[in-house]
Short mmCIF file of C-alpha atoms in Angstrom, two decimals:
data_model
loop_
_atom_site.label_atom_id
_atom_site.label_comp_id
_atom_site.label_asym_id
_atom_site.label_seq_id
_atom_site.Cartn_x
_atom_site.Cartn_y
_atom_site.Cartn_z
CA MET A 1 -6.96 12.55 6.04
CA HIS A 2 -9.85 12.47 8.48
CA PHE A 3 -11.69 9.61 10.15
CA VAL A 4 -15.44 9.01 10.17
CA GLN A 5 -17.77 6.48 11.73
CA ALA A 6 -19.74 5.36 8.69
CA LYS A 7 -23.34 4.21 9.02
CA THR A 8 -23.17 1.69 6.18
CA ILE A 9 -20.44 0.18 4.03
CA LEU A 10 -22.09 -1.92 1.31
CA ASN A 11 -23.93 -0.39 -1.64
CA ARG A 12 -25.46 -3.47 -3.20
CA ASN A 13 -22.35 -5.67 -3.14
CA GLY A 14 -19.72 -2.95 -3.47
CA MET A 15 -17.91 -0.79 -0.95
CA ASN A 16 -15.52 2.14 -0.78
CA ILE A 17 -13.40 2.05 2.35
CA TYR A 18 -11.78 5.38 1.53
CA ARG A 19 -13.34 8.47 -0.05
CA GLY A 20 -10.83 10.51 -1.97
CA CYS A 21 -7.42 9.57 -3.34
CA SER A 22 -3.78 10.62 -3.41
CA HIS A 23 -2.75 8.96 -6.69
CA GLY A 24 -3.11 12.31 -8.47
CA CYS A 25 -4.28 10.88 -11.81
CA ILE A 26 -4.95 13.94 -13.94
CA TYR A 27 -8.13 12.53 -15.52
CA CYS A 28 -9.90 11.18 -12.39
CA ASP A 29 -13.69 11.24 -12.80
CA SER A 30 -14.17 10.76 -9.04
CA ARG A 31 -13.34 14.46 -8.63
CA SER A 32 -16.57 15.38 -10.41
CA LYS A 33 -18.96 17.57 -8.41
CA CYS A 34 -21.82 15.14 -9.02
CA TYR A 35 -20.33 12.88 -6.32
CA HIS A 36 -20.92 15.63 -3.72
CA PHE A 37 -17.63 15.58 -1.86
CA THR A 38 -17.85 17.75 1.23
CA HIS A 39 -14.07 17.79 1.67
CA GLU A 40 -11.01 18.26 -0.52
CA PHE A 41 -10.35 15.21 -2.69
CA GLU A 42 -6.85 14.73 -1.23
CA ASP A 43 -8.19 15.05 2.35
CA ILE A 44 -9.13 11.40 2.32
CA GLU A 45 -12.14 10.30 4.32
CA VAL A 46 -11.34 7.08 6.15
CA LYS A 47 -14.24 4.85 7.14
CA GLN A 48 -12.51 3.53 10.23
CA ASN A 49 -15.33 1.14 11.17
CA ALA A 50 -15.50 -0.44 7.69
CA PRO A 51 -14.45 -3.96 8.79
CA GLU A 52 -17.05 -4.05 11.57
CA LEU A 53 -19.80 -2.77 9.25
CA LEU A 54 -18.82 -5.30 6.61
CA ALA A 55 -18.94 -8.19 9.09
CA GLU A 56 -22.40 -7.11 10.19
CA ALA A 57 -23.61 -6.83 6.58
CA LEU A 58 -22.23 -10.21 5.53
CA ARG A 59 -23.74 -11.95 8.55
CA LYS A 60 -27.17 -10.76 7.38
CA LYS A 61 -26.81 -11.78 3.72
CA ARG A 62 -28.90 -14.78 2.77
CA LYS A 63 -26.73 -15.75 -0.18
CA ARG A 64 -22.98 -15.52 -0.67
CA CYS A 65 -21.69 -13.45 -3.58
CA MET A 66 -18.75 -11.41 -4.83
CA ILE A 67 -17.92 -8.31 -2.76
CA GLY A 68 -16.23 -5.56 -4.74
CA THR A 69 -14.19 -2.49 -3.88
CA GLY A 70 -12.33 0.22 -5.76
CA SER A 71 -14.98 1.60 -8.11
CA MET A 72 -14.69 5.16 -6.73
CA SER A 73 -11.53 5.18 -4.62
CA ASP A 74 -8.54 2.87 -4.87
CA PRO A 75 -8.47 0.49 -1.89
CA TYR A 76 -4.66 0.58 -1.93
CA ILE A 77 -3.87 4.26 -1.57
CA PRO A 78 -0.63 4.85 0.40
CA LEU A 79 -2.59 5.31 3.66
CA GLU A 80 -3.64 1.65 3.45
CA LYS A 81 -0.06 0.57 4.12
CA GLU A 82 -0.40 1.95 7.65
CA LEU A 83 -4.14 1.59 8.29
CA CYS A 84 -4.70 -1.90 6.81
CA LEU A 85 -8.46 -1.38 6.49
CA THR A 86 -8.63 -3.07 3.09
CA ARG A 87 -6.70 -6.02 4.47
CA ARG A 88 -9.04 -6.27 7.44
CA CYS A 89 -12.07 -6.18 5.13
CA LEU A 90 -10.57 -8.98 3.03
CA GLU A 91 -10.13 -10.96 6.23
CA VAL A 92 -13.84 -10.48 6.95
CA ILE A 93 -14.73 -11.65 3.44
CA ASP A 94 -12.52 -14.69 3.95
CA ARG A 95 -14.05 -15.44 7.36
CA TYR A 96 -17.60 -15.45 5.97
CA ASP A 97 -16.70 -17.37 2.78
CA PHE A 98 -17.66 -14.66 0.30
CA GLY A 99 -15.84 -13.85 -2.93
CA ALA A 100 -13.78 -10.69 -3.48
CA THR A 101 -12.95 -8.52 -6.45
CA LEU A 102 -11.02 -5.26 -6.33
CA ILE A 103 -9.86 -2.54 -8.70
CA THR A 104 -6.48 -0.94 -8.10
CA LYS A 105 -3.44 0.70 -9.70
CA SER A 106 -1.17 -0.11 -6.77
CA ASP A 107 1.37 -2.86 -6.14
CA LEU A 108 0.40 -2.73 -2.46
CA VAL A 109 -2.15 -5.41 -3.34
CA LEU A 110 0.79 -7.85 -3.32
CA ARG A 111 0.87 -7.54 0.48
CA ASP A 112 -2.57 -9.20 0.65
CA MET A 113 -1.94 -12.04 -1.77
CA ASP A 114 -2.07 -14.51 1.11
CA ILE A 115 -5.69 -13.60 1.89
CA LEU A 116 -6.70 -13.38 -1.76
CA GLU A 117 -5.31 -16.87 -2.31
CA ARG A 118 -7.34 -18.22 0.60
CA ILE A 119 -10.49 -16.55 -0.70
CA ASN A 120 -9.85 -17.86 -4.20
CA LYS A 121 -9.39 -21.42 -2.98
CA LYS A 122 -12.65 -21.39 -1.00
CA ALA A 123 -14.77 -19.12 -3.17
CA ARG A 124 -13.36 -16.71 -5.79
CA ALA A 125 -11.04 -13.70 -5.91
CA VAL A 126 -10.42 -11.45 -8.92
CA VAL A 127 -7.83 -8.68 -9.14
CA GLN A 128 -8.65 -5.88 -11.58
CA MET A 129 -5.84 -3.55 -12.63
CA THR A 130 -6.10 -0.28 -14.56
CA LEU A 131 -3.58 0.27 -17.37
CA THR A 132 -3.38 3.44 -19.46
CA CYS A 133 0.20 3.89 -20.66
CA SER A 134 2.71 1.31 -21.86
CA ASP A 135 5.42 3.98 -21.57
CA ASP A 136 6.35 4.40 -17.89
CA SER A 137 7.58 7.95 -18.40
CA LEU A 138 4.18 9.01 -19.76
CA CYS A 139 2.44 7.03 -17.03
CA ARG A 140 4.30 9.05 -14.38
CA VAL A 141 2.98 12.27 -15.94
CA ILE A 142 -0.71 11.37 -16.06
CA GLU A 143 -0.72 9.08 -12.99
CA PRO A 144 2.03 10.64 -10.84
CA GLY A 145 1.21 9.14 -7.44
CA VAL A 146 1.07 5.45 -8.25
CA CYS A 147 3.41 2.72 -9.49
CA PRO A 148 4.08 2.67 -13.26
CA SER A 149 2.51 0.25 -15.71
CA SER A 150 5.55 -2.04 -15.83
CA ARG A 151 5.15 -2.67 -12.11
CA ARG A 152 1.41 -3.27 -12.49
CA PHE A 153 2.29 -5.85 -15.15
CA GLU A 154 4.46 -7.59 -12.55
CA VAL A 155 1.47 -7.63 -10.17
CA LEU A 156 -0.68 -9.24 -12.86
CA CYS A 157 2.03 -11.85 -13.45
CA GLU A 158 2.15 -12.63 -9.73
CA CYS A 159 -1.61 -13.13 -9.72
CA GLN A 160 -1.27 -15.50 -12.66
CA LYS A 161 1.45 -17.42 -10.80
CA ARG A 162 -0.86 -17.80 -7.78
CA GLY A 163 -3.89 -18.82 -9.82
CA ILE A 164 -5.85 -15.62 -9.10
CA PRO A 165 -7.88 -14.50 -12.13
CA THR A 166 -7.32 -10.98 -13.41
CA ALA A 167 -9.05 -8.34 -15.49
CA VAL A 168 -7.64 -5.11 -16.90
CA TRP A 169 -9.38 -1.78 -17.35
CA LEU A 170 -7.92 -0.21 -20.49
CA SER A 171 -9.01 3.35 -19.79
CA PRO A 172 -8.98 6.20 -20.14
CA PHE A 173 -7.25 7.10 -23.37
CA LEU A 174 -6.60 10.82 -23.59
CA PRO A 175 -6.94 12.23 -27.12
CA PHE A 176 -3.63 13.50 -28.54
CA ILE A 177 -1.72 11.93 -25.62
CA ASN A 178 -2.07 8.15 -25.25
CA ASP A 179 -4.70 7.27 -27.89
CA THR A 180 -2.23 5.58 -30.24
CA GLN A 181 -2.05 2.03 -31.55
CA GLU A 182 1.55 1.82 -30.36
CA ASN A 183 0.46 2.53 -26.79
CA ILE A 184 -2.50 0.16 -26.95
CA ASP A 185 -0.40 -2.62 -28.47
CA GLY A 186 2.05 -2.26 -25.58
CA LEU A 187 -0.78 -2.57 -23.06
CA LEU A 188 -2.32 -5.53 -24.86
CA ASP A 189 1.08 -7.23 -24.88
CA TYR A 190 1.19 -6.83 -21.09
CA CYS A 191 -2.28 -8.39 -20.85
CA ILE A 192 -1.41 -11.34 -23.08
CA ARG A 193 1.87 -12.11 -21.30
CA ALA A 194 0.22 -11.85 -17.87
CA GLY A 195 -2.59 -14.22 -18.83
CA VAL A 196 -5.33 -11.66 -18.22
CA GLN A 197 -8.76 -13.26 -18.60
CA ALA A 198 -10.86 -10.16 -19.32
CA ILE A 199 -10.49 -6.60 -20.58
CA LEU A 200 -12.83 -3.67 -19.98
CA CYS A 201 -12.57 -0.78 -22.41
CA PHE A 202 -15.39 1.76 -22.56
CA GLY A 203 -14.00 3.53 -25.59
CA ILE A 204 -10.98 5.45 -26.79
CA GLY A 205 -11.46 8.66 -24.88
CA LEU A 206 -12.43 9.95 -21.46
CA THR A 207 -15.20 11.76 -19.64
CA LEU A 208 -14.94 15.37 -18.50
CA ARG A 209 -17.52 17.05 -16.33
CA GLU A 210 -17.60 19.81 -13.75
CA GLY A 211 -14.96 19.19 -11.14
CA ASN A 212 -12.67 16.82 -12.97
CA ARG A 213 -12.57 18.96 -16.13
CA GLU A 214 -11.06 21.90 -14.27
CA TYR A 215 -8.49 19.69 -12.53
CA PHE A 216 -7.59 18.00 -15.81
CA TYR A 217 -7.03 21.29 -17.61
CA SER A 218 -4.99 22.67 -14.74
CA ALA A 219 -2.82 19.55 -14.75
CA LEU A 220 -2.30 19.84 -18.51
CA GLU A 221 -1.10 23.42 -18.11
CA LYS A 222 1.43 22.36 -15.47
CA SER A 223 2.72 19.42 -17.51
CA ALA A 224 4.88 19.16 -20.59
CA PHE A 225 1.80 19.16 -22.85
CA SER A 226 2.17 22.73 -24.07
CA GLY A 227 -1.01 24.12 -25.61
CA MET A 228 -2.96 20.91 -24.93
CA LYS A 229 -5.65 22.60 -22.83
CA GLU A 230 -6.45 25.00 -25.66
CA ARG A 231 -6.50 22.12 -28.14
CA TYR A 232 -9.03 20.25 -25.99
CA ILE A 233 -11.26 23.31 -25.61
CA LYS A 234 -11.16 24.01 -29.34
CA THR A 235 -11.84 20.37 -30.26
CA PHE A 236 -14.33 19.27 -27.61
CA GLY A 237 -15.78 22.40 -26.01
CA GLU A 238 -17.84 21.44 -22.94
CA SER A 239 -18.54 17.87 -24.07
CA TYR A 240 -18.96 15.26 -21.36
CA VAL A 241 -17.73 12.38 -23.53
CA VAL A 242 -14.41 13.24 -25.15
CA SER A 243 -13.72 10.70 -27.90
CA SER A 244 -10.55 10.13 -29.87
CA ALA A 245 -10.64 10.49 -33.63
CA ASN A 246 -9.12 6.99 -33.61
CA HIS A 247 -11.98 5.49 -31.58
CA ASN A 248 -13.55 3.11 -34.11
CA ARG A 249 -10.29 1.81 -35.55
CA LEU A 250 -8.65 1.21 -32.18
CA MET A 251 -11.71 -0.37 -30.58
CA ASN A 252 -11.94 -2.80 -33.49
CA HIS A 253 -8.24 -3.53 -33.09
CA ILE A 254 -8.63 -4.27 -29.37
CA ARG A 255 -11.59 -6.57 -30.03
CA GLU A 256 -9.62 -8.49 -32.65
CA VAL A 257 -6.58 -8.94 -30.42
CA CYS A 258 -8.83 -10.13 -27.59
CA ARG A 259 -10.60 -12.57 -29.91
CA LYS A 260 -7.30 -14.05 -31.13
CA ASN A 261 -6.01 -14.46 -27.58
CA ASN A 262 -9.24 -15.74 -25.97
CA ILE A 263 -9.54 -12.69 -23.72
CA LEU A 264 -13.10 -11.88 -22.71
CA MET A 265 -14.25 -8.42 -23.80
CA GLY A 266 -17.56 -6.56 -23.82
CA THR A 267 -18.97 -4.63 -20.88
CA ASP A 268 -21.94 -6.89 -20.12
CA ALA A 269 -19.96 -10.10 -20.57
CA VAL A 270 -17.07 -8.94 -18.38
CA PHE A 271 -19.24 -7.60 -15.57
CA SER A 272 -21.20 -10.83 -15.60
CA TRP A 273 -17.92 -12.77 -15.36
CA LEU A 274 -16.68 -10.56 -12.52
CA ASN A 275 -19.81 -11.24 -10.51
CA GLU A 276 -19.87 -14.99 -11.10
CA PHE A 277 -19.94 -16.85 -7.79
CA SER A 278 -20.36 -20.52 -7.21
CA GLU A 279 -20.71 -22.16 -3.82
CA ASP A 280 -19.43 -25.45 -5.23
CA LYS A 281 -16.06 -24.96 -3.57
CA LEU A 282 -17.79 -24.43 -0.24
CA GLN A 283 -19.82 -27.64 -0.38
CA PRO A 284 -18.29 -30.59 1.49
CA SER A 285 -17.65 -33.64 -0.64
CA LEU A 286 -19.93 -36.66 -0.21
CA PHE A 287 -17.09 -39.03 -1.05
#
């Protein structure tokens, strides 16, 4: 890792406290060259002044809103356990009465449930969790540096217990690997039992572009998926969007399960829900 003094922290209402990741997910789009990393992806850039920059930015905002993190780099990489920068940023959000939403694959978020509960009582907090594999053994192959899906399910259940709303990113689904109805049904069962309010699924497939494509193929060669790299090249060539042959059927299946269980789905609808912020909780009662 290496430390930097960042000049800004918020991009619109989102932030990335870390740049890079050590989860080792074989499909990670953040490795793509279009994001212009000037360092190795695993040599994580730490924005050590993130809490101070965030406090300054929130002081200047005219209207309170949801502040998000985790879109590019997980806010709960192992380094966070020692550095506590995500926790300190949540404390800033709490101090200024803003809302918070974060995307993670880590159970380290449980450490900060006390702050998330405070934020949720005053404003709003949403925990978003990525799920790709209902089988923990497969999960450990394609996401080797992070807790397995069964543990993430436990995190979602703890959020439900504490009254913190949750959303799940069902993605990506790797053709020939985890793009099966059996896998998706297992993930949907997790969502239903954990009382997840919303699901984001951009399709049954993944994206591959320069940077992450090479890493993905290298990881396939080193894994138990013998001949899978060649199968991908033969099937998809240099395509950016790599879609499963089961895309239409499985997407329809997910939509139907969500409809039956009153789980919000649809990109626009879910993002709108994630960004909902009401100051009603912050207004003192007249009675």
